[in-house]
mmCIF file of C-alpha atoms in Angstrom:
data_model
loop_
_atom_site.group_PDB
_atom_site.id
_atom_site.type_symbol
_atom_site.label_atom_id
_atom_site.label_comp_id
_atom_site.label_asym_id
_atom_site.label_seq_id
_atom_site.Cartn_x
_atom_site.Cartn_y
_atom_site.Cartn_z
ATOM 1 C CA MET A 1 -3.212 5.536 17.550
ATOM 2 C CA SER A 2 -4.891 2.442 19.020
ATOM 3 C CA THR A 3 -8.050 0.760 17.771
ATOM 4 C CA ASN A 4 -9.763 1.981 20.944
ATOM 5 C CA GLU A 5 -9.599 5.529 19.601
ATOM 6 C CA ILE A 6 -11.526 4.622 16.440
ATOM 7 C CA HIS A 7 -15.194 5.114 17.236
ATOM 8 C CA GLY A 8 -18.360 7.020 16.414
ATOM 9 C CA ILE A 9 -19.255 8.461 13.033
ATOM 10 C CA LEU A 10 -16.608 7.421 10.501
ATOM 11 C CA ALA A 11 -17.310 9.473 7.390
ATOM 12 C CA TYR A 12 -16.743 8.271 3.837
ATOM 13 C CA PRO A 13 -15.839 11.115 1.477
ATOM 14 C CA VAL A 14 -16.604 10.691 -2.204
ATOM 15 C CA THR A 15 -13.743 11.189 -4.663
ATOM 16 C CA PRO A 16 -14.376 14.405 -6.659
ATOM 17 C CA PHE A 17 -13.612 14.498 -10.383
ATOM 18 C CA THR A 18 -13.063 17.436 -12.717
ATOM 19 C CA ALA A 19 -14.966 17.925 -15.969
ATOM 20 C CA ASP A 20 -12.040 16.150 -17.651
ATOM 21 C CA ASN A 21 -12.516 13.146 -15.322
ATOM 22 C CA ASP A 22 -9.352 13.756 -13.293
ATOM 23 C CA VAL A 23 -9.293 13.526 -9.507
ATOM 24 C CA ASP A 24 -10.025 17.003 -8.148
ATOM 25 C CA THR A 25 -7.762 17.203 -5.114
ATOM 26 C CA GLY A 26 -8.860 20.762 -4.345
ATOM 27 C CA LYS A 27 -12.504 19.775 -3.976
ATOM 28 C CA LEU A 28 -11.478 16.640 -2.100
ATOM 29 C CA ALA A 29 -9.541 18.765 0.382
ATOM 30 C CA ALA A 30 -12.540 21.061 0.880
ATOM 31 C CA LEU A 31 -14.903 18.104 1.381
ATOM 32 C CA VAL A 32 -12.635 16.391 3.908
ATOM 33 C CA GLU A 33 -12.187 19.669 5.793
ATOM 34 C CA ARG A 34 -15.973 20.076 5.992
ATOM 35 C CA LEU A 35 -16.411 16.556 7.317
ATOM 36 C CA VAL A 36 -13.797 17.071 10.027
ATOM 37 C CA ALA A 37 -15.078 20.550 10.928
ATOM 38 C CA ASP A 38 -18.635 19.216 11.117
ATOM 39 C CA GLY A 39 -17.524 16.756 13.779
ATOM 40 C CA ALA A 40 -16.855 13.384 12.134
ATOM 41 C CA HIS A 41 -14.936 11.103 14.496
ATOM 42 C CA GLY A 42 -12.891 9.619 11.666
ATOM 43 C CA ILE A 43 -12.387 9.809 7.891
ATOM 44 C CA VAL A 44 -12.434 6.715 5.662
ATOM 45 C CA PRO A 45 -11.538 7.502 2.042
ATOM 46 C CA LEU A 46 -11.187 5.048 -0.820
ATOM 47 C CA GLY A 47 -13.957 2.637 0.006
ATOM 48 C CA SER A 48 -16.938 1.874 -2.212
ATOM 49 C CA THR A 49 -18.186 5.456 -1.814
ATOM 50 C CA GLY A 50 -14.785 6.784 -2.867
ATOM 51 C CA GLU A 51 -14.834 4.789 -6.138
ATOM 52 C CA SER A 52 -11.493 3.214 -5.274
ATOM 53 C CA ALA A 53 -12.036 0.409 -7.780
ATOM 54 C CA TYR A 54 -11.991 2.960 -10.609
ATOM 55 C CA LEU A 55 -8.787 4.810 -9.688
ATOM 56 C CA THR A 56 -5.275 4.411 -11.032
ATOM 57 C CA GLU A 57 -2.488 3.890 -8.533
ATOM 58 C CA ALA A 58 -1.314 7.481 -8.946
ATOM 59 C CA GLU A 59 -4.859 8.685 -8.268
ATOM 60 C CA PHE A 60 -5.141 6.415 -5.241
ATOM 61 C CA ASP A 61 -1.926 7.862 -3.838
ATOM 62 C CA ALA A 62 -3.101 11.418 -4.476
ATOM 63 C CA VAL A 63 -6.324 10.794 -2.538
ATOM 64 C CA VAL A 64 -4.330 9.310 0.346
ATOM 65 C CA ASP A 65 -1.926 12.245 0.480
ATOM 66 C CA THR A 66 -4.647 14.877 0.186
ATOM 67 C CA THR A 67 -6.865 13.325 2.835
ATOM 68 C CA ILE A 68 -4.155 12.721 5.405
ATOM 69 C CA GLY A 69 -2.686 16.167 4.808
ATOM 70 C CA VAL A 70 -6.004 17.908 5.370
ATOM 71 C CA VAL A 71 -6.967 15.884 8.445
ATOM 72 C CA GLY A 72 -3.657 16.656 10.098
ATOM 73 C CA ARG A 73 -4.055 14.129 12.925
ATOM 74 C CA ARG A 74 -7.252 15.744 14.199
ATOM 75 C CA VAL A 75 -9.168 12.467 13.832
ATOM 76 C CA PRO A 76 -8.205 8.942 12.717
ATOM 77 C CA VAL A 77 -7.856 8.236 9.010
ATOM 78 C CA ILE A 78 -8.602 4.707 7.821
ATOM 79 C CA ILE A 79 -7.579 4.143 4.205
ATOM 80 C CA GLY A 80 -9.460 1.671 2.029
ATOM 81 C CA ALA A 81 -6.551 -0.303 0.567
ATOM 82 C CA SER A 82 -8.363 -3.114 -1.240
ATOM 83 C CA ASP A 83 -7.351 -4.413 -4.655
ATOM 84 C CA LEU A 84 -7.675 -7.554 -6.779
ATOM 85 C CA THR A 85 -4.227 -8.893 -5.940
ATOM 86 C CA THR A 86 -2.561 -9.406 -2.592
ATOM 87 C CA ALA A 87 0.575 -7.729 -3.947
ATOM 88 C CA ASN A 88 -1.162 -4.474 -4.869
ATOM 89 C CA THR A 89 -3.268 -4.478 -1.723
ATOM 90 C CA ILE A 90 0.022 -4.595 0.172
ATOM 91 C CA ARG A 91 1.395 -1.773 -1.974
ATOM 92 C CA ARG A 92 -1.618 0.372 -1.177
ATOM 93 C CA ALA A 93 -1.522 -0.492 2.523
ATOM 94 C CA GLN A 94 2.188 0.282 2.754
ATOM 95 C CA TYR A 95 1.707 3.588 0.953
ATOM 96 C CA ALA A 96 -1.086 4.494 3.353
ATOM 97 C CA GLU A 97 1.088 3.649 6.339
ATOM 98 C CA ARG A 98 4.020 5.713 5.056
ATOM 99 C CA ALA A 99 1.677 8.643 4.414
ATOM 100 C CA GLY A 100 0.495 8.586 8.021
ATOM 101 C CA ALA A 101 -2.746 6.572 8.001
ATOM 102 C CA ASP A 102 -3.921 5.256 11.342
ATOM 103 C CA ALA A 103 -5.331 2.031 9.879
ATOM 104 C CA VAL A 104 -6.341 0.395 6.612
ATOM 105 C CA MET A 105 -9.616 -1.197 5.615
ATOM 106 C CA VAL A 106 -9.541 -4.249 3.356
ATOM 107 C CA VAL A 107 -12.422 -5.985 1.589
ATOM 108 C CA PRO A 108 -11.439 -9.119 -0.350
ATOM 109 C CA ILE A 109 -11.859 -8.338 -4.050
ATOM 110 C CA SER A 110 -11.451 -11.241 -6.443
ATOM 111 C CA TYR A 111 -12.773 -12.481 -9.766
ATOM 112 C CA TRP A 112 -12.714 -15.994 -8.300
ATOM 113 C CA LYS A 113 -14.553 -16.662 -5.057
ATOM 114 C CA LEU A 114 -11.847 -17.118 -2.435
ATOM 115 C CA SER A 115 -11.709 -20.051 -0.039
ATOM 116 C CA GLU A 116 -11.179 -19.553 3.677
ATOM 117 C CA ARG A 117 -7.585 -20.721 3.235
ATOM 118 C CA GLU A 118 -7.020 -18.077 0.568
ATOM 119 C CA LEU A 119 -8.704 -15.374 2.636
ATOM 120 C CA ARG A 120 -6.551 -16.178 5.650
ATOM 121 C CA GLN A 121 -3.382 -16.023 3.574
ATOM 122 C CA HIS A 122 -4.457 -12.747 1.944
ATOM 123 C CA TYR A 123 -4.964 -11.003 5.280
ATOM 124 C CA ALA A 124 -1.931 -12.656 6.867
ATOM 125 C CA ALA A 125 0.298 -11.359 4.073
ATOM 126 C CA ILE A 126 -1.068 -7.836 4.450
ATOM 127 C CA GLY A 127 -0.725 -7.958 8.222
ATOM 128 C CA ALA A 128 2.893 -9.079 7.948
ATOM 129 C CA ALA A 129 3.717 -6.226 5.548
ATOM 130 C CA ILE A 130 2.492 -3.294 7.641
ATOM 131 C CA GLY A 131 2.568 -2.099 11.230
ATOM 132 C CA ILE A 132 -0.853 -0.428 11.493
ATOM 133 C CA PRO A 133 -4.251 -2.019 12.242
ATOM 134 C CA ILE A 134 -6.414 -3.685 9.616
ATOM 135 C CA MET A 135 -10.184 -3.315 9.561
ATOM 136 C CA VAL A 136 -11.514 -6.433 7.832
ATOM 137 C CA TYR A 137 -14.448 -5.343 5.688
ATOM 138 C CA ASN A 138 -17.181 -7.906 5.051
ATOM 139 C CA ASN A 139 -19.452 -6.722 2.237
ATOM 140 C CA PRO A 140 -20.638 -9.633 0.077
ATOM 141 C CA ALA A 141 -23.051 -7.358 -1.804
ATOM 142 C CA THR A 142 -20.103 -5.699 -3.542
ATOM 143 C CA SER A 143 -17.276 -8.213 -3.188
ATOM 144 C CA GLY A 144 -19.220 -11.435 -3.726
ATOM 145 C CA ILE A 145 -17.360 -12.953 -0.780
ATOM 146 C CA ASP A 146 -19.072 -13.507 2.576
ATOM 147 C CA MET A 147 -16.870 -14.006 5.613
ATOM 148 C CA SER A 148 -18.589 -15.723 8.515
ATOM 149 C CA PRO A 149 -18.321 -14.431 12.100
ATOM 150 C CA GLU A 150 -16.350 -17.577 12.891
ATOM 151 C CA LEU A 151 -13.753 -16.784 10.223
ATOM 152 C CA LEU A 152 -13.553 -13.119 11.205
ATOM 153 C CA VAL A 153 -12.954 -13.912 14.866
ATOM 154 C CA SER A 154 -10.440 -16.620 13.981
ATOM 155 C CA MET A 155 -8.411 -14.167 11.862
ATOM 156 C CA PHE A 156 -8.565 -11.620 14.701
ATOM 157 C CA GLU A 157 -7.071 -14.235 17.021
ATOM 158 C CA ASP A 158 -4.440 -15.544 14.612
ATOM 159 C CA ILE A 159 -3.278 -12.701 12.337
ATOM 160 C CA ASP A 160 -1.137 -9.791 13.440
ATOM 161 C CA ASN A 161 -2.711 -6.359 12.887
ATOM 162 C CA VAL A 162 -6.242 -7.689 12.228
ATOM 163 C CA THR A 163 -7.901 -5.747 15.035
ATOM 164 C CA MET A 164 -11.433 -4.766 13.925
ATOM 165 C CA VAL A 165 -14.282 -5.679 11.587
ATOM 166 C CA LYS A 166 -16.669 -3.661 9.462
ATOM 167 C CA GLU A 167 -19.829 -5.752 9.024
ATOM 168 C CA SER A 168 -22.015 -4.668 6.103
ATOM 169 C CA THR A 169 -24.361 -7.585 5.466
ATOM 170 C CA GLY A 170 -27.258 -5.888 7.273
ATOM 171 C CA ASP A 171 -27.669 -9.011 9.433
ATOM 172 C CA LEU A 172 -27.675 -7.918 13.056
ATOM 173 C CA SER A 173 -27.106 -11.471 14.245
ATOM 174 C CA ARG A 174 -23.666 -11.373 12.577
ATOM 175 C CA MET A 175 -22.584 -8.569 14.885
ATOM 176 C CA GLN A 176 -24.019 -10.320 17.904
ATOM 177 C CA ARG A 177 -22.190 -13.510 16.947
ATOM 178 C CA ILE A 178 -18.881 -11.643 16.576
ATOM 179 C CA ALA A 179 -19.309 -10.232 20.070
ATOM 180 C CA GLU A 180 -20.199 -13.650 21.459
ATOM 181 C CA LEU A 181 -17.370 -15.576 19.815
ATOM 182 C CA SER A 182 -14.721 -13.008 20.763
ATOM 183 C CA ASP A 183 -16.025 -12.414 24.298
ATOM 184 C CA GLY A 184 -16.473 -8.789 23.304
ATOM 185 C CA GLN A 185 -12.799 -8.397 22.389
ATOM 186 C CA LEU A 186 -13.204 -7.836 18.628
ATOM 187 C CA PRO A 187 -14.535 -4.329 17.905
ATOM 188 C CA PHE A 188 -17.119 -4.274 15.124
ATOM 189 C CA TYR A 189 -18.352 -1.341 13.072
ATOM 190 C CA ASN A 190 -21.591 -1.036 11.161
ATOM 191 C CA GLY A 191 -21.349 -0.593 7.406
ATOM 192 C CA ASN A 192 -25.047 -0.979 6.611
ATOM 193 C CA ASN A 193 -26.666 2.457 6.690
ATOM 194 C CA PRO A 194 -30.296 1.433 7.365
ATOM 195 C CA LEU A 195 -29.102 -0.742 10.287
ATOM 196 C CA ALA A 196 -27.406 2.160 12.088
ATOM 197 C CA LEU A 197 -29.504 2.372 15.248
ATOM 198 C CA LYS A 198 -29.876 -1.369 15.778
ATOM 199 C CA ALA A 199 -26.142 -1.816 15.250
ATOM 200 C CA PHE A 200 -25.269 0.810 17.841
ATOM 201 C CA ASN A 201 -27.702 -0.799 20.270
ATOM 202 C CA ALA A 202 -26.003 -4.154 19.629
ATOM 203 C CA GLY A 203 -22.628 -2.712 20.594
ATOM 204 C CA ALA A 204 -21.160 -1.428 17.330
ATOM 205 C CA LYS A 205 -18.247 0.833 18.139
ATOM 206 C CA GLY A 206 -18.820 3.016 15.099
ATOM 207 C CA TRP A 207 -20.836 3.631 11.965
ATOM 208 C CA CYS A 208 -18.935 3.783 8.667
ATOM 209 C CA THR A 209 -21.165 5.926 6.491
ATOM 210 C CA ALA A 210 -21.380 8.291 3.517
ATOM 211 C CA ALA A 211 -24.374 10.092 5.053
ATOM 212 C CA PRO A 212 -22.283 12.875 6.707
ATOM 213 C CA ASN A 213 -21.467 14.198 3.231
ATOM 214 C CA LEU A 214 -25.116 15.299 3.083
ATOM 215 C CA ARG A 215 -26.471 15.391 6.638
ATOM 216 C CA PRO A 216 -23.668 15.348 9.218
ATOM 217 C CA GLN A 217 -25.445 16.676 12.279
ATOM 218 C CA PRO A 218 -28.268 14.112 12.539
ATOM 219 C CA CYS A 219 -25.669 11.317 12.280
ATOM 220 C CA LEU A 220 -23.608 12.822 15.091
ATOM 221 C CA ASP A 221 -26.715 13.479 17.178
ATOM 222 C CA LEU A 222 -27.802 9.863 16.749
ATOM 223 C CA TYR A 223 -24.473 8.587 18.044
ATOM 224 C CA GLU A 224 -24.537 10.936 21.021
ATOM 225 C CA ALA A 225 -28.123 9.973 21.872
ATOM 226 C CA VAL A 226 -27.131 6.300 21.893
ATOM 227 C CA ARG A 227 -24.128 7.039 24.093
ATOM 228 C CA ALA A 228 -26.331 9.012 26.483
ATOM 229 C CA GLY A 229 -28.857 6.193 26.675
ATOM 230 C CA ASP A 230 -31.599 8.409 25.262
ATOM 231 C CA GLY A 231 -33.476 5.767 23.326
ATOM 232 C CA SER A 232 -36.472 7.880 22.356
ATOM 233 C CA ARG A 233 -34.292 10.652 20.918
ATOM 234 C CA ALA A 234 -32.126 8.102 19.101
ATOM 235 C CA GLU A 235 -35.209 6.492 17.563
ATOM 236 C CA ALA A 236 -36.601 9.852 16.440
ATOM 237 C CA LEU A 237 -33.292 10.846 14.858
ATOM 238 C CA TYR A 238 -32.991 7.516 13.103
ATOM 239 C CA GLU A 239 -36.531 7.680 11.735
ATOM 240 C CA GLY A 240 -35.757 11.139 10.375
ATOM 241 C CA LEU A 241 -32.654 9.843 8.621
ATOM 242 C CA ARG A 242 -33.945 6.456 7.498
ATOM 243 C CA PRO A 243 -35.588 7.468 4.171
ATOM 244 C CA LEU A 244 -32.411 9.260 3.080
ATOM 245 C CA LEU A 245 -30.206 6.354 4.171
ATOM 246 C CA GLU A 246 -32.329 3.865 2.254
ATOM 247 C CA PHE A 247 -32.347 6.047 -0.849
ATOM 248 C CA ILE A 248 -28.593 6.633 -1.063
ATOM 249 C CA VAL A 249 -27.865 2.933 -0.610
ATOM 250 C CA ALA A 250 -30.452 1.786 -3.164
ATOM 251 C CA GLY A 251 -29.234 4.291 -5.769
ATOM 252 C CA GLY A 252 -25.523 3.589 -5.321
ATOM 253 C CA LEU A 253 -23.501 5.690 -2.906
ATOM 254 C CA PRO A 254 -21.143 7.506 -5.324
ATOM 255 C CA THR A 255 -24.053 8.381 -7.618
ATOM 256 C CA THR A 256 -26.499 9.540 -4.959
ATOM 257 C CA VAL A 257 -24.033 11.313 -2.672
ATOM 258 C CA LYS A 258 -22.497 13.262 -5.550
ATOM 259 C CA ALA A 259 -25.960 14.267 -6.745
ATOM 260 C CA GLY A 260 -26.840 15.335 -3.214
ATOM 261 C CA LEU A 261 -23.717 17.465 -2.877
ATOM 262 C CA GLU A 262 -24.571 19.180 -6.156
ATOM 263 C CA LEU A 263 -28.109 19.862 -4.908
ATOM 264 C CA LEU A 264 -26.596 21.367 -1.757
ATOM 265 C CA GLY A 265 -24.380 23.685 -3.818
ATOM 266 C CA GLN A 266 -21.211 21.698 -3.099
ATOM 267 C CA GLY A 267 -20.781 19.899 -6.413
ATOM 268 C CA VAL A 268 -17.851 17.518 -6.798
ATOM 269 C CA GLY A 269 -18.409 16.306 -10.347
ATOM 270 C CA ASP A 270 -19.999 13.141 -11.686
ATOM 271 C CA PRO A 271 -19.143 9.547 -10.850
ATOM 272 C CA ARG A 272 -16.585 7.884 -13.092
ATOM 273 C CA PRO A 273 -18.009 5.654 -15.864
ATOM 274 C CA PRO A 274 -19.347 3.031 -15.979
ATOM 275 C CA LEU A 275 -21.205 4.727 -13.105
ATOM 276 C CA LEU A 276 -23.629 7.407 -14.268
ATOM 277 C CA PRO A 277 -25.033 10.564 -12.657
ATOM 278 C CA LEU A 278 -28.374 10.276 -10.903
ATOM 279 C CA ASP A 279 -31.312 10.604 -13.308
ATOM 280 C CA ASP A 280 -33.896 13.407 -13.146
ATOM 281 C CA ASP A 281 -36.490 11.395 -11.230
ATOM 282 C CA GLY A 282 -33.874 10.389 -8.688
ATOM 283 C CA ARG A 283 -32.683 13.966 -8.290
ATOM 284 C CA THR A 284 -36.239 15.120 -7.643
ATOM 285 C CA GLN A 285 -36.738 12.473 -4.985
ATOM 286 C CA LEU A 286 -33.351 13.189 -3.406
ATOM 287 C CA SER A 287 -34.082 16.899 -3.299
ATOM 288 C CA ARG A 288 -37.259 16.195 -1.332
ATOM 289 C CA LEU A 289 -35.387 13.925 1.066
ATOM 290 C CA LEU A 290 -32.660 16.487 1.693
ATOM 291 C CA THR A 291 -35.271 19.143 2.400
ATOM 292 C CA SER A 292 -37.139 16.943 4.877
ATOM 293 C CA ALA A 293 -34.178 15.181 6.535
#
């Protein structure tokens, strides 16, 4: 599958846990099936929403296998393969490729802030180890590392398999700069939920989002309105979604999305500590948002 086929609403499933804090592959399978059946254009497990940083390698592999098995080639699957070391990021990326992933997504995770030379080598090593596309994920809010548009475009030009970027800073000018520097050749995807409409209008090829776990149809309708050039409908849909998008981001995506699924009667367990379940005040506010969204 080519990068050109990766577009639209790319849904992030949470990772369900049992009462004993084990990965619940049954509930994961049901959640992924719902997302695909509801119309998501792609599935992206094991990102920040999927609590990938808190999983063992065996758990990571189980989420990969479950997700890819359920999707069954109906839509692209992009596996979040990030880890602290280059070696284990490669292990995860290679496992994802063997399991049938269409691409991997990699955010640079490091205790030490990485230099541009180190970032280039990290992605070059991953690109040399696999044969599927890499989505470079820029999210300094969680990783502490900010990759400039200049660096992102340079890696796209120089490193095999680096074919797309997920930009999550919330700075629209970053996306515009990527388009300018690459002459429109480097596809970029929005990872900042409240920026969804502006990002699509700026040329984002897709929206990587946890929102379809809770409200799939408005997300899909927003994308279709943008594609149809119906600006007034797109604006109305976005304004309807915006309070929910802002809330789930501010409260932490695993925490808020899992609370929302429970409120919708589709509980998938609590987040894994040190993350905590949403508090009572938050649940009350989220319940109101889900009712009004």
